[in-house]
CSV table of C-alpha atoms in Angstrom, one decimal:
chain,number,residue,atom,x,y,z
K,1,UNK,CA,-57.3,-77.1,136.4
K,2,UNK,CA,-54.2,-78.4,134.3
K,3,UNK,CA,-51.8,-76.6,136.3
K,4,UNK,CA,-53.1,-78.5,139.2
K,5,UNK,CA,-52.9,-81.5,137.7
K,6,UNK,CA,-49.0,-80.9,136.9
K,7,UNK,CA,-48.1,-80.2,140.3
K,8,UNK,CA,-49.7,-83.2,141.7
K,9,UNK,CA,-48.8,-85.9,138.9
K,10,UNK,CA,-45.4,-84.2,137.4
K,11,UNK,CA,-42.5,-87.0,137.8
K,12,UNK,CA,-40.2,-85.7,135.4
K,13,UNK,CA,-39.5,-83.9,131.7
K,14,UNK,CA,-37.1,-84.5,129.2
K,15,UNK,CA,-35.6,-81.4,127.8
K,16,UNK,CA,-33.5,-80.7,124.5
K,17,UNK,CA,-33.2,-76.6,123.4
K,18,UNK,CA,-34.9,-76.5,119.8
K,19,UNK,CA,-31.5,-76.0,117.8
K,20,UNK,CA,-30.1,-79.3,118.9
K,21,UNK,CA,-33.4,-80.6,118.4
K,22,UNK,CA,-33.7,-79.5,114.6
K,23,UNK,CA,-30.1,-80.7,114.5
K,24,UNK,CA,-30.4,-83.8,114.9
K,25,UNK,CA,-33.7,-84.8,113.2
K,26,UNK,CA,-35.8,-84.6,116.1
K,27,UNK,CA,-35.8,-86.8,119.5
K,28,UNK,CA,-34.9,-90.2,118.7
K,29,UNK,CA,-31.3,-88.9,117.4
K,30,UNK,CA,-31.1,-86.1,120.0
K,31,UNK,CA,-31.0,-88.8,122.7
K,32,UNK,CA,-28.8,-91.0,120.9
K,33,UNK,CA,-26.5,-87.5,120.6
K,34,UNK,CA,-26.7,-87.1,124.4
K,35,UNK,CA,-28.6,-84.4,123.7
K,36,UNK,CA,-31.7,-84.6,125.5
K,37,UNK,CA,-31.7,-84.2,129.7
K,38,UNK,CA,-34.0,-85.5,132.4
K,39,UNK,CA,-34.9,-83.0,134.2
K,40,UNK,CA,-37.2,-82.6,137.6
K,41,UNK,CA,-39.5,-80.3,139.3
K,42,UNK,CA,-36.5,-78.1,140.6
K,43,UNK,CA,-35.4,-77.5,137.0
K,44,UNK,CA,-35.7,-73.5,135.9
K,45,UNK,CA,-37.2,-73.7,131.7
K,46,UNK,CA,-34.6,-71.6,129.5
K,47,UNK,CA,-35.6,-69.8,126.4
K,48,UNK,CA,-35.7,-72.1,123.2
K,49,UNK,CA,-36.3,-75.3,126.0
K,50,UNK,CA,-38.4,-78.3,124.2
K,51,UNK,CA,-40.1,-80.0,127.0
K,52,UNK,CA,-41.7,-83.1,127.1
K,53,UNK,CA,-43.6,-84.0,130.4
K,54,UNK,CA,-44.1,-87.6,132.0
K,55,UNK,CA,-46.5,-88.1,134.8
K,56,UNK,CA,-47.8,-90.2,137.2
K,57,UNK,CA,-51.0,-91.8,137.1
């Protein structure tokens, strides 16, 4: 049932790998540090990838 629900409501994720993450005190300062990446549904997950999904109502 969830993995249904992502494929029919996934818009996007933003992703940050875990070092940069832990580097720089967690998301707020990772975006600030151009860290963190938008990413869509085309996107392939690397190892250590922090994800954090937005959908659509």
């Amino acid at each position: 049932r969830i993995h249904t629900d992502f494929e029919k409501k996934f818009i996007k994720a933003d992703v940050v790998n875990w070092k940069d993450l832990a580097d720089n005190n967690w998301w707020t300062k990772a975006r600030e540090n151009w860290k963190v990446k938008m990413e869509w549904k085309e996107y392939i997950v690397q190892d250590w990838d922090v994800m954090l999904f937005k959908f659509g109502g």
